[in-house]
């Protein structure tokens, strides 16, 4: 896939057979051919030799154009560049097409057409004048989509035509690129959620690395260790080469749980509750990555991105790209519960947990409550299914679920900082509210008083 300022070589267009070339006769070419055949038949019936010559000329002209156009050996190279190749929903990406004539002969008039999905707009078409030998032509167009996903661009098609307009042939390049439309991420204010310590959180763990803070306890020299790390005092004491132990700075861990169950979200489209939850998960993940967290995305199916072994070793930029690419194609699941996600939260050192829940029945609300025991701190954004699915006139389309107030109560009693999400709610405002609610829970825990709820 081409990205940024680099383009991928499309190669030369593929040629079809002579039968395909005959299928490229235009209306004018078919008319000439039909007129020639009709004139030949009339000349035979009327005994007019001159009319036969006219008929042969009319019939031969489009056929000659087909043969000449079919044997035209244009050697063209094409490339496509997407800038950028990953865009948020409703944002534009610029597509640049570069055509180069690598043959020794100039071309005639060319028409380019790039194939794009209908959600990205109409197919772009360009007419190029004569391209000299070794010459280049560059054209560009823009695409945008309000729907996230991965969309193929290409293959690029080249349409050739003879000077008389008798025949048009379409030849296609073989390669294509992919445009990734990721969910829109809302900027979030820097707050200190409950469970964080100096912006890192309770879930931070120590691990050995190749660079970091020195440990006061040296260890034996291993092949490949930097000699600059040799601890000479310990070497003299132990009689063997010792090096300073190195430790990685503490880093926070956070899991972003996205409830993708079809039964939990009703409706579809850019303004649906599910799309809000996907966008919210992207916003939170990017925000915490920028603050130095090790973030993983977890769904109700138990799928973890990055995997459980790769969450802490992935660079922030790479992790952000991986998470966004995953959220770009996430769809509703057929899961009936949250048990798989609960099993994925192993132990009690998961650090911070940010969850986006849809409709919960009593059983799933209890499962979500037990998730709190496996994390250092937990914040839940609970979407109001009735509000998101209420149609004109207040008609409700959602099924029978536990009332929103009851869901919030169950989660708060389990220790969650639970907030309701109404249609059109601002995640940034909810993020601040979660901070204030978390601080109240923290003060309550310090004083030993009974909790008063984690909502606004």
Short mmCIF file of C-alpha atoms in Angstrom, two decimals:
data_model
loop_
_atom_site.label_atom_id
_atom_site.label_comp_id
_atom_site.label_asym_id
_atom_site.label_seq_id
_atom_site.Cartn_x
_atom_site.Cartn_y
_atom_site.Cartn_z
CA UNK A 1 0.00 0.00 0.00
CA UNK A 2 1.30 3.43 -0.87
CA UNK A 3 1.48 5.95 1.89
CA UNK A 4 2.60 9.51 2.41
CA UNK A 5 5.03 10.70 -0.21
CA UNK A 6 5.93 7.28 -1.62
CA UNK A 7 4.05 5.67 -4.46
CA UNK A 8 3.64 2.05 -5.43
CA UNK A 9 4.38 1.00 -9.00
CA UNK A 10 1.21 -0.22 -10.65
CA UNK A 11 3.10 -1.81 -13.56
CA UNK A 12 1.78 -1.93 -17.11
CA UNK A 13 -1.89 -2.38 -17.95
CA UNK A 14 -3.13 -5.83 -18.86
CA UNK A 15 -4.22 -6.45 -22.44
CA UNK A 16 -7.31 -8.39 -23.46
CA UNK A 17 -7.85 -10.63 -26.49
CA UNK A 18 -9.12 -9.74 -29.94
CA UNK A 19 -12.64 -10.80 -28.97
CA UNK A 20 -12.56 -8.34 -26.09
CA UNK A 21 -11.36 -5.68 -28.54
CA UNK A 22 -14.35 -6.32 -30.80
CA UNK A 23 -16.55 -5.84 -27.76
CA UNK A 24 -15.06 -2.35 -27.43
CA UNK A 25 -16.74 -1.07 -30.60
CA UNK A 26 -18.52 2.20 -29.91
CA UNK A 27 -21.97 3.10 -31.18
CA UNK A 28 -20.35 4.82 -34.14
CA UNK A 29 -18.24 1.76 -34.92
CA UNK A 30 -21.20 -0.60 -34.69
CA UNK A 31 -23.21 1.72 -36.91
CA UNK A 32 -20.48 1.78 -39.57
CA UNK A 33 -20.20 -2.01 -39.42
CA UNK A 34 -23.95 -2.48 -39.75
CA UNK A 35 -24.15 0.03 -42.60
CA UNK A 36 -21.34 -1.75 -44.44
CA UNK A 37 -23.02 -5.14 -44.12
CA UNK A 38 -26.36 -3.67 -45.25
CA UNK A 39 -24.70 -1.99 -48.26
CA UNK A 40 -23.01 -5.27 -49.24
CA UNK A 41 -26.31 -7.16 -49.06
CA UNK A 42 -28.08 -4.48 -51.12
CA UNK A 43 -25.30 -4.53 -53.73
CA UNK A 44 -25.77 -8.28 -54.12
CA UNK A 45 -29.56 -7.96 -54.44
CA UNK A 46 -29.41 -4.97 -56.80
CA UNK A 47 -26.31 -6.03 -58.71
CA UNK A 48 -24.49 -2.76 -57.99
CA UNK A 49 -20.73 -3.33 -57.80
CA UNK A 50 -20.04 0.26 -56.69
CA UNK A 51 -22.36 -0.17 -53.73
CA UNK A 52 -20.41 -3.27 -52.72
CA UNK A 53 -17.16 -1.28 -52.61
CA UNK A 54 -18.83 1.33 -50.42
CA UNK A 55 -20.15 -1.38 -48.11
CA UNK A 56 -16.75 -3.03 -47.81
CA UNK A 57 -15.17 0.32 -46.97
CA UNK A 58 -17.78 1.06 -44.29
CA UNK A 59 -17.40 -2.40 -42.73
CA UNK A 60 -13.62 -2.46 -42.94
CA UNK A 61 -13.03 0.91 -41.24
CA UNK A 62 -14.18 -0.08 -37.69
CA UNK A 63 -12.52 -3.50 -38.01
CA UNK A 64 -9.22 -1.93 -38.97
CA UNK A 65 -9.53 0.48 -36.01
CA UNK A 66 -10.13 -2.49 -33.70
CA UNK A 67 -7.04 -4.34 -34.96
CA UNK A 68 -4.81 -1.26 -34.84
CA UNK A 69 -5.99 -0.31 -31.34
CA UNK A 70 -5.63 -3.89 -30.12
CA UNK A 71 -2.06 -4.07 -31.37
CA UNK A 72 -1.15 -0.69 -29.92
CA UNK A 73 1.77 -1.34 -27.61
CA UNK A 74 1.74 1.55 -25.20
CA UNK A 75 4.06 0.81 -22.32
CA UNK A 76 2.78 2.81 -19.40
CA UNK A 77 3.69 2.68 -15.73
CA UNK A 78 1.30 3.96 -13.10
CA UNK A 79 1.56 4.64 -9.38
CA UNK A 80 -0.84 5.81 -6.72
CA UNK A 81 -0.04 7.74 -3.55
CA UNK A 82 -2.43 8.25 -0.65
CA UNK A 83 -1.81 11.20 1.63
CA UNK A 84 -2.61 10.15 4.25
CA UNK A 85 -3.52 6.47 3.98
CA UNK A 86 -5.26 6.54 7.38
CA UNK A 87 -7.83 9.29 7.97
CA UNK A 88 -10.57 9.93 10.54
CA UNK A 89 -14.17 9.62 9.46
CA UNK A 90 -15.45 12.67 7.51
CA UNK A 91 -11.86 13.75 6.76
CA UNK A 92 -10.39 13.90 3.26
CA UNK A 93 -7.47 12.02 1.79
CA UNK A 94 -5.65 13.15 -1.34
CA UNK A 95 -4.97 10.52 -3.98
CA UNK A 96 -2.24 11.27 -6.51
CA UNK A 97 -1.95 9.30 -9.75
CA UNK A 98 1.27 9.32 -11.75
CA UNK A 99 1.35 7.96 -15.32
CA UNK A 100 4.67 7.51 -17.11
CA UNK A 101 5.19 6.57 -20.75
CA UNK A 102 8.14 4.16 -20.66
CA UNK A 103 8.03 3.32 -24.37
CA UNK A 104 9.80 5.06 -27.25
CA UNK A 105 6.57 6.07 -28.92
CA UNK A 106 4.21 8.87 -27.92
CA UNK A 107 0.68 8.00 -26.92
CA UNK A 108 -2.60 9.33 -28.18
CA UNK A 109 -5.35 10.76 -26.02
CA UNK A 110 -5.82 8.68 -22.87
CA UNK A 111 -8.66 8.55 -20.38
CA UNK A 112 -7.91 7.42 -16.83
CA UNK A 113 -10.47 6.05 -14.40
CA UNK A 114 -9.74 4.93 -10.87
CA UNK A 115 -12.13 2.50 -9.23
CA UNK A 116 -13.31 3.59 -5.79
CA UNK A 117 -16.15 2.32 -3.57
CA UNK A 118 -19.36 4.29 -3.83
CA UNK A 119 -19.09 5.45 -0.19
CA UNK A 120 -15.98 7.44 -1.17
CA UNK A 121 -17.70 9.31 -3.96
CA UNK A 122 -18.00 9.05 -7.76
CA UNK A 123 -15.30 7.42 -9.81
CA UNK A 124 -12.70 10.00 -10.84
CA UNK A 125 -12.03 10.32 -14.57
CA UNK A 126 -9.24 12.23 -16.27
CA UNK A 127 -8.41 12.91 -19.94
CA UNK A 128 -4.71 13.11 -20.79
CA UNK A 129 -3.40 14.63 -23.98
CA UNK A 130 -0.58 13.12 -25.95
CA UNK A 131 2.18 11.83 -23.62
CA UNK A 132 5.61 12.01 -25.21
CA UNK A 133 8.15 9.19 -24.94
CA UNK A 134 9.50 9.15 -21.38
CA UNK A 135 6.96 11.79 -20.35
CA UNK A 136 4.94 11.90 -17.14
CA UNK A 137 1.50 13.14 -16.25
CA UNK A 138 0.18 13.64 -12.74
CA UNK A 139 -3.44 14.03 -11.66
CA UNK A 140 -5.05 14.04 -8.22
CA UNK A 141 -8.44 13.73 -6.58
CA UNK A 142 -9.85 13.62 -3.05
CA UNK A 143 -11.95 11.01 -1.25
CA UNK A 144 -13.82 11.08 2.04
CA UNK A 145 -16.21 8.86 3.95
CA UNK A 146 -18.45 9.35 6.96
CA UNK A 147 -18.30 5.61 7.63
CA UNK A 148 -15.21 4.01 9.09
CA UNK A 149 -13.74 0.95 7.41
CA UNK A 150 -11.07 -0.23 4.98
CA UNK A 151 -11.74 0.69 1.36
CA UNK A 152 -9.80 -0.55 -1.69
CA UNK A 153 -8.73 2.00 -4.29
CA UNK A 154 -8.08 0.62 -7.75
CA UNK A 155 -7.18 -0.93 -9.95
CA UNK A 156 -6.49 2.01 -12.22
CA UNK A 157 -8.13 1.69 -15.62
CA UNK A 158 -6.82 3.13 -18.87
CA UNK A 159 -9.19 3.72 -21.77
CA UNK A 160 -7.76 3.89 -25.29
CA UNK A 161 -9.61 5.26 -28.31
CA UNK A 162 -8.84 5.47 -32.03
CA UNK A 163 -8.86 8.85 -33.83
CA UNK A 164 -12.20 8.08 -35.53
CA UNK A 165 -13.99 7.09 -32.32
CA UNK A 166 -14.82 3.64 -33.67
CA UNK A 167 -13.47 1.63 -30.76
CA UNK A 168 -12.63 2.11 -27.09
CA UNK A 169 -10.58 -0.40 -25.13
CA UNK A 170 -10.19 -0.50 -21.36
CA UNK A 171 -7.01 -1.88 -19.89
CA UNK A 172 -6.54 -2.27 -16.16
CA UNK A 173 -3.48 -2.14 -13.98
CA UNK A 174 -3.22 -4.94 -11.47
CA UNK A 175 -2.36 -3.24 -8.17
CA UNK A 176 -4.60 -1.42 -5.73
CA UNK A 177 -4.20 0.46 -2.44
CA UNK A 178 -6.26 0.57 0.73
CA UNK A 179 -7.65 3.62 2.47
CA UNK A 180 -8.34 3.12 6.17
CA UNK A 181 -11.05 5.35 7.65
CA UNK A 182 -10.70 5.28 11.43
CA UNK A 183 -13.21 6.55 14.00
CA UNK A 184 -13.01 10.19 14.95
CA UNK A 185 -11.06 10.80 18.15
CA UNK A 186 -12.15 13.64 20.41
CA UNK A 187 -9.42 15.53 22.29
CA UNK A 188 -9.70 14.91 26.02
CA UNK A 189 -8.57 17.19 28.86
CA UNK A 190 -5.68 16.01 31.03
CA UNK A 191 -7.25 14.82 34.29
CA UNK A 192 -6.11 12.56 37.11
CA UNK A 193 -8.49 9.65 37.27
CA UNK A 194 -8.85 7.64 40.46
CA UNK A 195 -6.15 5.01 40.64
CA UNK A 196 -3.43 7.06 38.95
CA UNK A 197 -0.22 8.02 40.67
CA UNK A 198 1.52 10.97 39.08
CA UNK A 199 -0.12 10.20 35.80
CA UNK A 200 0.86 6.54 35.72
CA UNK A 201 -1.74 4.56 37.67
CA UNK A 202 -1.88 1.59 40.04
CA UNK A 203 -1.30 -0.86 37.25
CA UNK A 204 2.30 0.11 36.65
CA UNK A 205 4.82 -2.71 36.87
CA UNK A 206 8.58 -2.97 36.76
CA UNK A 207 10.35 -5.00 34.10
CA UNK A 208 13.93 -5.39 32.97
CA UNK A 209 15.04 -3.52 29.86
CA UNK A 210 18.17 -2.48 28.04
CA UNK A 211 18.02 1.09 29.27
CA UNK A 212 16.60 2.80 32.31
CA UNK A 213 17.28 3.45 35.97
CA UNK A 214 20.16 1.70 37.69
CA UNK A 215 19.47 -0.91 40.33
CA UNK A 216 21.69 -0.85 43.39
CA UNK A 217 22.24 -4.63 43.08
CA UNK A 218 24.71 -5.62 40.32
CA UNK A 219 24.57 -8.89 38.40
CA UNK A 220 26.99 -11.09 36.54
CA UNK A 221 28.26 -10.07 33.12
CA UNK A 222 26.40 -11.60 30.17
CA UNK A 223 27.53 -11.79 26.59
CA UNK A 224 26.42 -8.63 24.80
CA UNK A 225 26.30 -6.38 27.85
CA UNK A 226 27.68 -2.88 27.40
CA UNK A 227 31.11 -2.65 29.03
CA UNK A 228 30.24 0.88 30.10
CA UNK A 229 27.80 -0.68 32.57
CA UNK A 230 30.53 -2.63 34.39
CA UNK A 231 30.40 -2.09 38.17
CA UNK A 232 34.10 -2.17 39.05
CA UNK A 233 33.70 -2.16 42.82
CA UNK A 234 31.51 -5.27 42.74
CA UNK A 235 33.83 -6.83 40.15
CA UNK A 236 36.75 -6.48 42.57
CA UNK A 237 34.66 -7.86 45.45
CA UNK A 238 33.33 -10.93 43.63
CA UNK A 239 36.36 -11.67 41.50
CA UNK A 240 34.30 -11.75 38.30
CA UNK A 241 32.96 -9.17 35.92
CA UNK A 242 29.78 -7.56 37.28
CA UNK A 243 27.49 -5.04 35.58
CA UNK A 244 24.89 -2.68 36.93
CA UNK A 245 21.37 -4.05 36.71
CA UNK A 246 19.12 -1.90 34.58
CA UNK A 247 15.48 -1.33 35.08
CA UNK A 248 12.71 0.17 32.98
CA UNK A 249 10.80 3.08 34.50
CA UNK A 250 7.40 2.25 35.84
CA UNK A 251 4.69 2.45 33.23
CA UNK A 252 0.94 2.45 33.62
CA UNK A 253 -1.34 -0.17 32.16
CA UNK A 254 -4.84 0.47 30.93
CA UNK A 255 -7.48 -1.69 29.26
CA UNK A 256 -10.19 -0.09 27.15
CA UNK A 257 -13.21 -2.40 27.07
CA UNK A 258 -15.62 -1.99 24.15
CA UNK A 259 -18.97 -3.74 24.37
CA UNK A 260 -19.73 -4.74 20.76
CA UNK A 261 -22.66 -7.10 21.40
CA UNK A 262 -25.46 -6.70 18.89
CA UNK A 263 -28.04 -7.04 21.67
CA UNK A 264 -26.40 -4.17 23.56
CA UNK A 265 -26.59 -1.60 20.77
CA UNK A 266 -29.55 -0.82 18.55
CA UNK A 267 -29.51 1.27 15.43
CA UNK A 268 -26.81 1.91 12.86
CA UNK A 269 -25.15 4.80 11.05
CA UNK A 270 -22.66 7.50 11.99
CA UNK A 271 -24.94 8.89 14.74
CA UNK A 272 -25.76 5.56 16.42
CA UNK A 273 -24.84 4.61 19.96
CA UNK A 274 -22.40 1.96 18.76
CA UNK A 275 -20.45 4.44 16.64
CA UNK A 276 -20.29 6.81 19.63
CA UNK A 277 -18.84 4.01 21.73
CA UNK A 278 -16.26 3.13 19.05
CA UNK A 279 -15.26 6.78 18.73
CA UNK A 280 -15.07 7.06 22.52
CA UNK A 281 -12.82 4.03 22.77
CA UNK A 282 -10.50 5.53 20.15
CA UNK A 283 -10.42 8.88 21.96
CA UNK A 284 -9.58 7.34 25.33
CA UNK A 285 -6.94 5.00 23.89
CA UNK A 286 -5.11 7.79 22.05
CA UNK A 287 -5.34 10.11 25.04
CA UNK A 288 -3.83 7.57 27.43
CA UNK A 289 -1.12 6.57 24.95
CA UNK A 290 -0.07 10.19 24.76
CA UNK A 291 0.21 10.23 28.55
CA UNK A 292 2.57 7.26 28.56
CA UNK A 293 0.15 4.46 29.32
CA UNK A 294 0.48 0.97 27.90
CA UNK A 295 -2.98 0.59 26.39
CA UNK A 296 -4.76 -2.47 25.07
CA UNK A 297 -8.18 -2.73 23.47
CA UNK A 298 -10.47 -5.44 24.81
CA UNK A 299 -13.86 -6.47 23.41
CA UNK A 300 -16.66 -8.61 24.79
CA UNK A 301 -15.36 -11.50 22.67
CA UNK A 302 -12.17 -11.59 24.76
CA UNK A 303 -10.04 -10.33 21.87
CA UNK A 304 -7.14 -8.18 23.03
CA UNK A 305 -5.24 -5.73 20.81
CA UNK A 306 -2.29 -5.65 21.14
CA UNK A 307 -2.08 -9.18 22.46
CA UNK A 308 -1.42 -9.84 26.14
CA UNK A 309 2.28 -10.31 25.46
CA UNK A 310 2.70 -7.28 23.24
CA UNK A 311 0.86 -4.56 25.13
CA UNK A 312 3.93 -3.24 26.92
CA UNK A 313 6.52 -3.55 24.19
CA UNK A 314 4.86 -1.68 21.37
CA UNK A 315 5.90 1.89 20.59
CA UNK A 316 3.25 4.51 21.20
CA UNK A 317 2.87 5.44 17.52
CA UNK A 318 2.70 1.81 16.43
CA UNK A 319 0.22 0.97 19.19
CA UNK A 320 -1.98 3.91 18.21
CA UNK A 321 -1.99 2.81 14.57
CA UNK A 322 -2.79 -0.78 15.51
CA UNK A 323 -5.65 0.24 17.79
CA UNK A 324 -7.12 2.62 15.22
CA UNK A 325 -6.89 0.03 12.45
CA UNK A 326 -8.73 -2.44 14.67
CA UNK A 327 -11.45 0.05 15.58
CA UNK A 328 -11.84 0.98 11.91
CA UNK A 329 -13.26 -2.47 11.12
CA UNK A 330 -14.82 -3.53 14.44
CA UNK A 331 -18.40 -4.72 14.03
CA UNK A 332 -21.21 -6.06 16.19
CA UNK A 333 -20.53 -9.43 17.78
CA UNK A 334 -22.93 -12.31 18.38
CA UNK A 335 -21.85 -12.70 21.99
CA UNK A 336 -24.65 -12.81 24.54
CA UNK A 337 -22.59 -11.85 27.55
CA UNK A 338 -19.37 -10.35 28.91
CA UNK A 339 -17.88 -13.56 30.31
CA UNK A 340 -15.10 -13.71 27.71
CA UNK A 341 -14.00 -10.18 28.56
CA UNK A 342 -14.12 -11.00 32.27
CA UNK A 343 -11.86 -14.02 31.70
CA UNK A 344 -9.43 -11.85 29.73
CA UNK A 345 -8.89 -9.64 32.76
CA UNK A 346 -6.43 -11.90 34.53
CA UNK A 347 -5.60 -11.19 38.14
CA UNK A 348 -5.89 -7.88 39.97
CA UNK A 349 -3.04 -5.93 38.36
CA UNK A 350 -4.76 -4.70 35.21
CA UNK A 351 -4.37 -1.08 36.25
CA UNK A 352 -6.99 1.29 34.88
CA UNK A 353 -10.08 -0.06 33.10
CA UNK A 354 -12.20 2.19 30.89
CA UNK A 355 -15.37 0.50 29.63
CA UNK A 356 -18.04 1.49 27.12
CA UNK A 357 -21.18 -0.51 27.87
CA UNK A 358 -24.44 -0.74 25.98
CA UNK A 359 -27.64 -2.23 27.35
CA UNK A 360 -27.01 -4.62 30.25
CA UNK A 361 -29.41 -7.09 31.77
CA UNK A 362 -29.13 -7.99 35.44
CA UNK A 363 -26.78 -10.90 34.83
CA UNK A 364 -24.36 -8.93 32.64
CA UNK A 365 -24.43 -5.99 35.02
CA UNK A 366 -23.30 -8.40 37.74
CA UNK A 367 -20.49 -9.71 35.50
CA UNK A 368 -19.39 -6.14 34.83
CA UNK A 369 -19.42 -5.50 38.56
CA UNK A 370 -17.06 -8.41 39.16
CA UNK A 371 -14.62 -6.98 36.59
CA UNK A 372 -13.93 -4.18 39.03
CA UNK A 373 -12.20 -6.64 41.36
CA UNK A 374 -9.56 -7.36 38.70
CA UNK A 375 -8.50 -3.76 38.13
CA UNK A 376 -6.90 -0.93 40.03
CA UNK A 377 -9.55 1.62 39.02
CA UNK A 378 -12.53 1.42 36.69
CA UNK A 379 -14.60 3.96 34.78
CA UNK A 380 -17.73 2.93 32.87
CA UNK A 381 -19.58 4.95 30.24
CA UNK A 382 -23.03 3.40 30.07
CA UNK A 383 -25.04 4.31 26.99
CA UNK A 384 -28.69 5.09 27.54
CA UNK A 385 -30.26 2.63 25.11
CA UNK A 386 -33.73 4.13 25.46
CA UNK A 387 -32.46 7.60 24.62
CA UNK A 388 -30.41 6.48 21.62
CA UNK A 389 -33.17 4.32 20.13
CA UNK A 390 -36.12 6.58 20.82
CA UNK A 391 -37.66 7.64 17.52
CA UNK A 392 -39.81 10.65 16.63
CA UNK A 393 -42.63 11.21 19.08
CA UNK A 394 -40.83 9.34 21.86
CA UNK A 395 -41.40 5.88 20.37
CA UNK A 396 -39.08 3.29 21.92
CA UNK A 397 -37.48 0.62 19.81
CA UNK A 398 -35.14 -0.98 22.35
CA UNK A 399 -35.87 -4.24 24.09
CA UNK A 400 -36.63 -4.77 27.76
CA UNK A 401 -33.42 -4.17 29.73
CA UNK A 402 -32.50 -3.20 33.23
CA UNK A 403 -33.34 0.52 33.63
CA UNK A 404 -30.36 2.79 33.24
CA UNK A 405 -30.54 4.03 36.82
CA UNK A 406 -30.45 0.45 38.09
CA UNK A 407 -27.46 -0.39 35.90
CA UNK A 408 -25.58 2.62 37.20
CA UNK A 409 -26.42 1.72 40.80
CA UNK A 410 -25.15 -1.85 40.41
CA UNK A 411 -21.90 -0.71 38.84
CA UNK A 412 -21.31 2.01 41.42
CA UNK A 413 -21.91 -0.38 44.28
CA UNK A 414 -19.26 -2.65 42.76
CA UNK A 415 -16.77 0.24 42.80
CA UNK A 416 -17.09 1.56 39.26
CA UNK A 417 -17.13 5.23 38.41
CA UNK A 418 -20.24 4.87 36.23
CA UNK A 419 -21.61 7.67 34.06
CA UNK A 420 -24.69 7.69 31.80
CA UNK A 421 -24.23 8.64 28.15
CA UNK A 422 -27.12 10.46 26.49
CA UNK A 423 -27.43 11.03 22.72
CA UNK A 424 -25.01 13.70 21.55
CA UNK A 425 -23.05 13.70 24.81
CA UNK A 426 -19.54 15.18 24.80
CA UNK A 427 -16.90 12.69 25.86
CA UNK A 428 -14.64 15.51 27.05
CA UNK A 429 -17.32 16.68 29.51
CA UNK A 430 -17.92 13.12 30.68
CA UNK A 431 -14.17 12.69 31.11
CA UNK A 432 -14.05 15.65 33.50
CA UNK A 433 -17.08 14.33 35.34
CA UNK A 434 -15.40 10.94 35.73
CA UNK A 435 -12.38 12.67 37.25
CA UNK A 436 -14.49 14.51 39.82
CA UNK A 437 -16.48 11.38 40.65
CA UNK A 438 -13.31 9.34 40.99
CA UNK A 439 -11.79 11.86 43.37
CA UNK A 440 -14.93 11.66 45.55
CA UNK A 441 -14.62 7.87 45.67
CA UNK A 442 -10.96 8.19 46.59
CA UNK A 443 -11.72 10.56 49.46
CA UNK A 444 -14.53 8.27 50.61
CA UNK A 445 -12.15 5.31 50.72
CA UNK A 446 -9.63 7.32 52.74
CA UNK A 447 -12.22 8.38 55.34
CA UNK A 448 -13.85 4.94 55.48
CA UNK A 449 -17.34 6.40 54.95
CA UNK A 450 -20.03 4.67 52.89
CA UNK A 451 -19.83 5.51 49.19
CA UNK A 452 -22.39 7.92 47.83
CA UNK A 453 -22.21 6.85 44.17
CA UNK A 454 -19.80 7.37 41.34
CA UNK A 455 -21.95 9.50 39.09
CA UNK A 456 -22.11 13.18 38.44
#
